[in-house]
PDB file of C-alpha atoms in Angstrom:
ATOM      1  CA  UNK N   1     199.675  31.888 128.152  1.00 93.00           C
ATOM      2  CA  UNK N   2     200.967  29.589 125.284  1.00 96.00           C
ATOM      3  CA  UNK N   3     204.343  29.280 124.242  1.00 97.00           C
ATOM      4  CA  UNK N   4     205.932  28.176 120.773  1.00 95.00           C
ATOM      5  CA  UNK N   5     208.874  26.697 119.846  1.00 93.00           C
ATOM      6  CA  UNK N   6     210.561  29.797 118.361  1.00 92.00           C
ATOM      7  CA  UNK N   7     210.348  31.339 122.217  1.00 95.00           C
ATOM      8  CA  UNK N   8     207.148  33.173 121.188  1.00 96.00           C
ATOM      9  CA  UNK N   9     204.144  33.584 123.967  1.00 97.00           C
ATOM     10  CA  UNK N  10     200.833  34.078 123.037  1.00 96.00           C
ATOM     11  CA  UNK N  11     198.587  35.736 125.494  1.00 96.00           C
ATOM     12  CA  UNK N  12     194.548  34.808 124.555  1.00 93.00           C
ATOM     13  CA  UNK N  13     191.961  37.311 125.215  1.00 91.00           C
ATOM     14  CA  UNK N  14     188.731  36.069 123.137  1.00 89.00           C
ATOM     15  CA  UNK N  15     189.541  36.433 119.436  1.00 88.00           C
ATOM     16  CA  UNK N  16     192.233  38.262 120.232  1.00 94.00           C
ATOM     17  CA  UNK N  17     196.305  36.759 120.349  1.00 95.00           C
ATOM     18  CA  UNK N  18     198.486  38.820 121.947  1.00 97.00           C
ATOM     19  CA  UNK N  19     202.098  37.913 120.900  1.00 97.00           C
ATOM     20  CA  UNK N  20     205.816  38.586 122.449  1.00 96.00           C
ATOM     21  CA  UNK N  21     209.029  36.560 123.125  1.00 96.00           C
ATOM     22  CA  UNK N  22     209.522  34.964 126.297  1.00 96.00           C
ATOM     23  CA  UNK N  23     212.450  36.606 129.246  1.00 95.00           C
ATOM     24  CA  UNK N  24     214.318  33.281 127.340  1.00 95.00           C
ATOM     25  CA  UNK N  25     214.199  34.648 124.332  1.00 93.00           C
ATOM     26  CA  UNK N  26     214.824  38.381 125.392  1.00 93.00           C
ATOM     27  CA  UNK N  27     218.112  36.816 127.668  1.00 92.00           C
ATOM     28  CA  UNK N  28     219.426  35.157 124.675  1.00 92.00           C
ATOM     29  CA  UNK N  29     219.348  38.081 122.744  1.00 91.00           C
ATOM     30  CA  UNK N  30     220.619  40.714 124.972  1.00 92.00           C
ATOM     31  CA  UNK N  31     220.317  44.571 124.701  1.00 95.00           C
ATOM     32  CA  UNK N  32     217.503  45.107 121.943  1.00 96.00           C
ATOM     33  CA  UNK N  33     218.078  48.031 119.948  1.00 96.00           C
ATOM     34  CA  UNK N  34     215.630  48.172 117.288  1.00 96.00           C
ATOM     35  CA  UNK N  35     212.248  46.661 116.299  1.00 96.00           C
ATOM     36  CA  UNK N  36     210.187  46.408 113.319  1.00 96.00           C
ATOM     37  CA  UNK N  37     206.614  46.142 113.303  1.00 97.00           C
ATOM     38  CA  UNK N  38     204.279  44.566 110.890  1.00 96.00           C
ATOM     39  CA  UNK N  39     201.528  46.865 109.507  1.00 96.00           C
ATOM     40  CA  UNK N  40     198.427  46.927 110.901  1.00 97.00           C
ATOM     41  CA  UNK N  41     195.623  45.241 108.995  1.00 97.00           C
ATOM     42  CA  UNK N  42     198.203  43.021 107.436  1.00 95.00           C
ATOM     43  CA  UNK N  43     196.878  39.177 106.855  1.00 96.00           C
ATOM     44  CA  UNK N  44     199.600  36.965 107.942  1.00 96.00           C
ATOM     45  CA  UNK N  45     199.842  33.109 107.490  1.00 94.00           C
ATOM     46  CA  UNK N  46     201.949  30.719 110.345  1.00 93.00           C
ATOM     47  CA  UNK N  47     205.784  31.377 109.386  1.00 93.00           C
ATOM     48  CA  UNK N  48     205.284  34.387 108.308  1.00 95.00           C
ATOM     49  CA  UNK N  49     207.736  36.956 109.301  1.00 95.00           C
ATOM     50  CA  UNK N  50     205.710  39.472 111.224  1.00 95.00           C
ATOM     51  CA  UNK N  51     207.976  41.483 112.769  1.00 96.00           C
ATOM     52  CA  UNK N  52     212.453  42.327 113.016  1.00 96.00           C
ATOM     53  CA  UNK N  53     213.991  42.216 116.685  1.00 96.00           C
ATOM     54  CA  UNK N  54     217.639  43.640 116.706  1.00 96.00           C
ATOM     55  CA  UNK N  55     220.083  43.035 119.162  1.00 94.00           C
ATOM     56  CA  UNK N  56     223.759  43.787 119.700  1.00 92.00           C
ATOM     57  CA  UNK N  57     223.926  39.957 119.168  1.00 88.00           C
ATOM     58  CA  UNK N  58     222.497  38.931 116.528  1.00 87.00           C
ATOM     59  CA  UNK N  59     218.928  40.009 115.077  1.00 90.00           C
ATOM     60  CA  UNK N  60     215.960  38.224 114.174  1.00 91.00           C
ATOM     61  CA  UNK N  61     212.532  37.432 112.914  1.00 93.00           C
ATOM     62  CA  UNK N  62     209.149  37.277 114.867  1.00 94.00           C
ATOM     63  CA  UNK N  63     207.354  34.383 113.029  1.00 93.00           C
ATOM     64  CA  UNK N  64     203.515  34.830 113.004  1.00 94.00           C
ATOM     65  CA  UNK N  65     202.834  32.093 115.568  1.00 93.00           C
ATOM     66  CA  UNK N  66     199.478  31.563 113.341  1.00 92.00           C
ATOM     67  CA  UNK N  67     196.969  32.503 111.034  1.00 93.00           C
ATOM     68  CA  UNK N  68     195.361  35.732 110.783  1.00 94.00           C
ATOM     69  CA  UNK N  69     195.048  39.598 110.682  1.00 96.00           C
ATOM     70  CA  UNK N  70     197.656  41.852 112.651  1.00 97.00           C
ATOM     71  CA  UNK N  71     195.188  44.440 114.683  1.00 98.00           C
ATOM     72  CA  UNK N  72     197.344  46.360 116.351  1.00 98.00           C
ATOM     73  CA  UNK N  73     201.229  46.763 117.154  1.00 98.00           C
ATOM     74  CA  UNK N  74     203.062  48.146 120.242  1.00 97.00           C
ATOM     75  CA  UNK N  75     204.744  51.439 119.367  1.00 96.00           C
ATOM     76  CA  UNK N  76     205.770  52.189 122.306  1.00 96.00           C
ATOM     77  CA  UNK N  77     208.894  49.070 121.101  1.00 96.00           C
ATOM     78  CA  UNK N  78     209.754  51.653 117.972  1.00 94.00           C
ATOM     79  CA  UNK N  79     210.722  54.139 120.224  1.00 95.00           C
ATOM     80  CA  UNK N  80     212.153  52.099 123.129  1.00 96.00           C
ATOM     81  CA  UNK N  81     213.304  48.232 122.045  1.00 96.00           C
ATOM     82  CA  UNK N  82     215.047  47.840 125.094  1.00 95.00           C
ATOM     83  CA  UNK N  83     211.407  47.516 126.907  1.00 96.00           C
ATOM     84  CA  UNK N  84     211.919  44.168 125.638  1.00 95.00           C
ATOM     85  CA  UNK N  85     214.739  43.799 127.807  1.00 95.00           C
ATOM     86  CA  UNK N  86     212.875  45.464 130.585  1.00 95.00           C
ATOM     87  CA  UNK N  87     209.537  43.717 130.414  1.00 96.00           C
ATOM     88  CA  UNK N  88     209.011  40.960 127.438  1.00 95.00           C
ATOM     89  CA  UNK N  89     205.693  39.127 128.903  1.00 94.00           C
ATOM     90  CA  UNK N  90     204.243  42.317 129.995  1.00 93.00           C
ATOM     91  CA  UNK N  91     204.333  46.034 128.415  1.00 95.00           C
ATOM     92  CA  UNK N  92     206.790  44.709 125.638  1.00 96.00           C
ATOM     93  CA  UNK N  93     204.035  42.334 124.081  1.00 97.00           C
ATOM     94  CA  UNK N  94     205.208  43.032 119.503  1.00 97.00           C
ATOM     95  CA  UNK N  95     201.989  42.694 118.217  1.00 98.00           C
ATOM     96  CA  UNK N  96     197.795  41.453 118.377  1.00 97.00           C
ATOM     97  CA  UNK N  97     196.052  39.245 116.131  1.00 97.00           C
ATOM     98  CA  UNK N  98     192.296  38.448 115.451  1.00 96.00           C
ATOM     99  CA  UNK N  99     192.039  34.844 114.935  1.00 89.00           C
ATOM    100  CA  UNK N 100     189.056  32.842 112.596  1.00 77.00           C
ATOM    101  CA  UNK N 101     189.890  29.746 114.676  1.00 85.00           C
ATOM    102  CA  UNK N 102     191.136  29.258 118.058  1.00 86.00           C
ATOM    103  CA  UNK N 103     191.319  25.563 118.014  1.00 90.00           C
ATOM    104  CA  UNK N 104     194.826  25.972 116.321  1.00 91.00           C
ATOM    105  CA  UNK N 105     195.954  27.561 119.856  1.00 91.00           C
ATOM    106  CA  UNK N 106     196.004  23.960 121.559  1.00 93.00           C
ATOM    107  CA  UNK N 107     199.168  22.969 119.606  1.00 93.00           C
ATOM    108  CA  UNK N 108     201.195  25.145 122.004  1.00 95.00           C
ATOM    109  CA  UNK N 109     203.172  24.350 124.484  1.00 96.00           C
ATOM    110  CA  UNK N 110     201.783  25.514 128.272  1.00 95.00           C
ATOM    111  CA  UNK N 111     204.051  27.128 130.893  1.00 94.00           C
ATOM    112  CA  UNK N 112     205.196  23.985 131.925  1.00 95.00           C
ATOM    113  CA  UNK N 113     206.533  22.170 128.499  1.00 96.00           C
ATOM    114  CA  UNK N 114     207.972  25.470 127.663  1.00 96.00           C
ATOM    115  CA  UNK N 115     209.717  24.850 131.005  1.00 94.00           C
ATOM    116  CA  UNK N 116     210.985  21.776 129.785  1.00 95.00           C
ATOM    117  CA  UNK N 117     211.898  22.503 126.455  1.00 94.00           C
ATOM    118  CA  UNK N 118     214.391  25.692 127.426  1.00 94.00           C
ATOM    119  CA  UNK N 119     215.594  22.794 130.242  1.00 88.00           C
TER     120      UNK N 119
END
């Protein structure tokens, strides 16, 4: 997996990237009560708001980590937003993107670098 400074994780499978938030981000948010997902077939640019997550503490945007097309969303989160707290790096993925250029993933942190970031 790769990690962003915005506490998102990226799991690569061919030309698809699955995006979610890290355990650290889930803990910082507290109990998640609402998730708004992007529309499938939406083109996003790196840094665009792709999803919204609301907890008892705050609302946060989930940003598109790379340029690409949203090809799938995790509808389970709409009905069960608490899944983000239960399994943030597994079943609680937010969306999948199709990338044209996988080399952009080299810019992101590996697990060791991310652990150093969050200290």
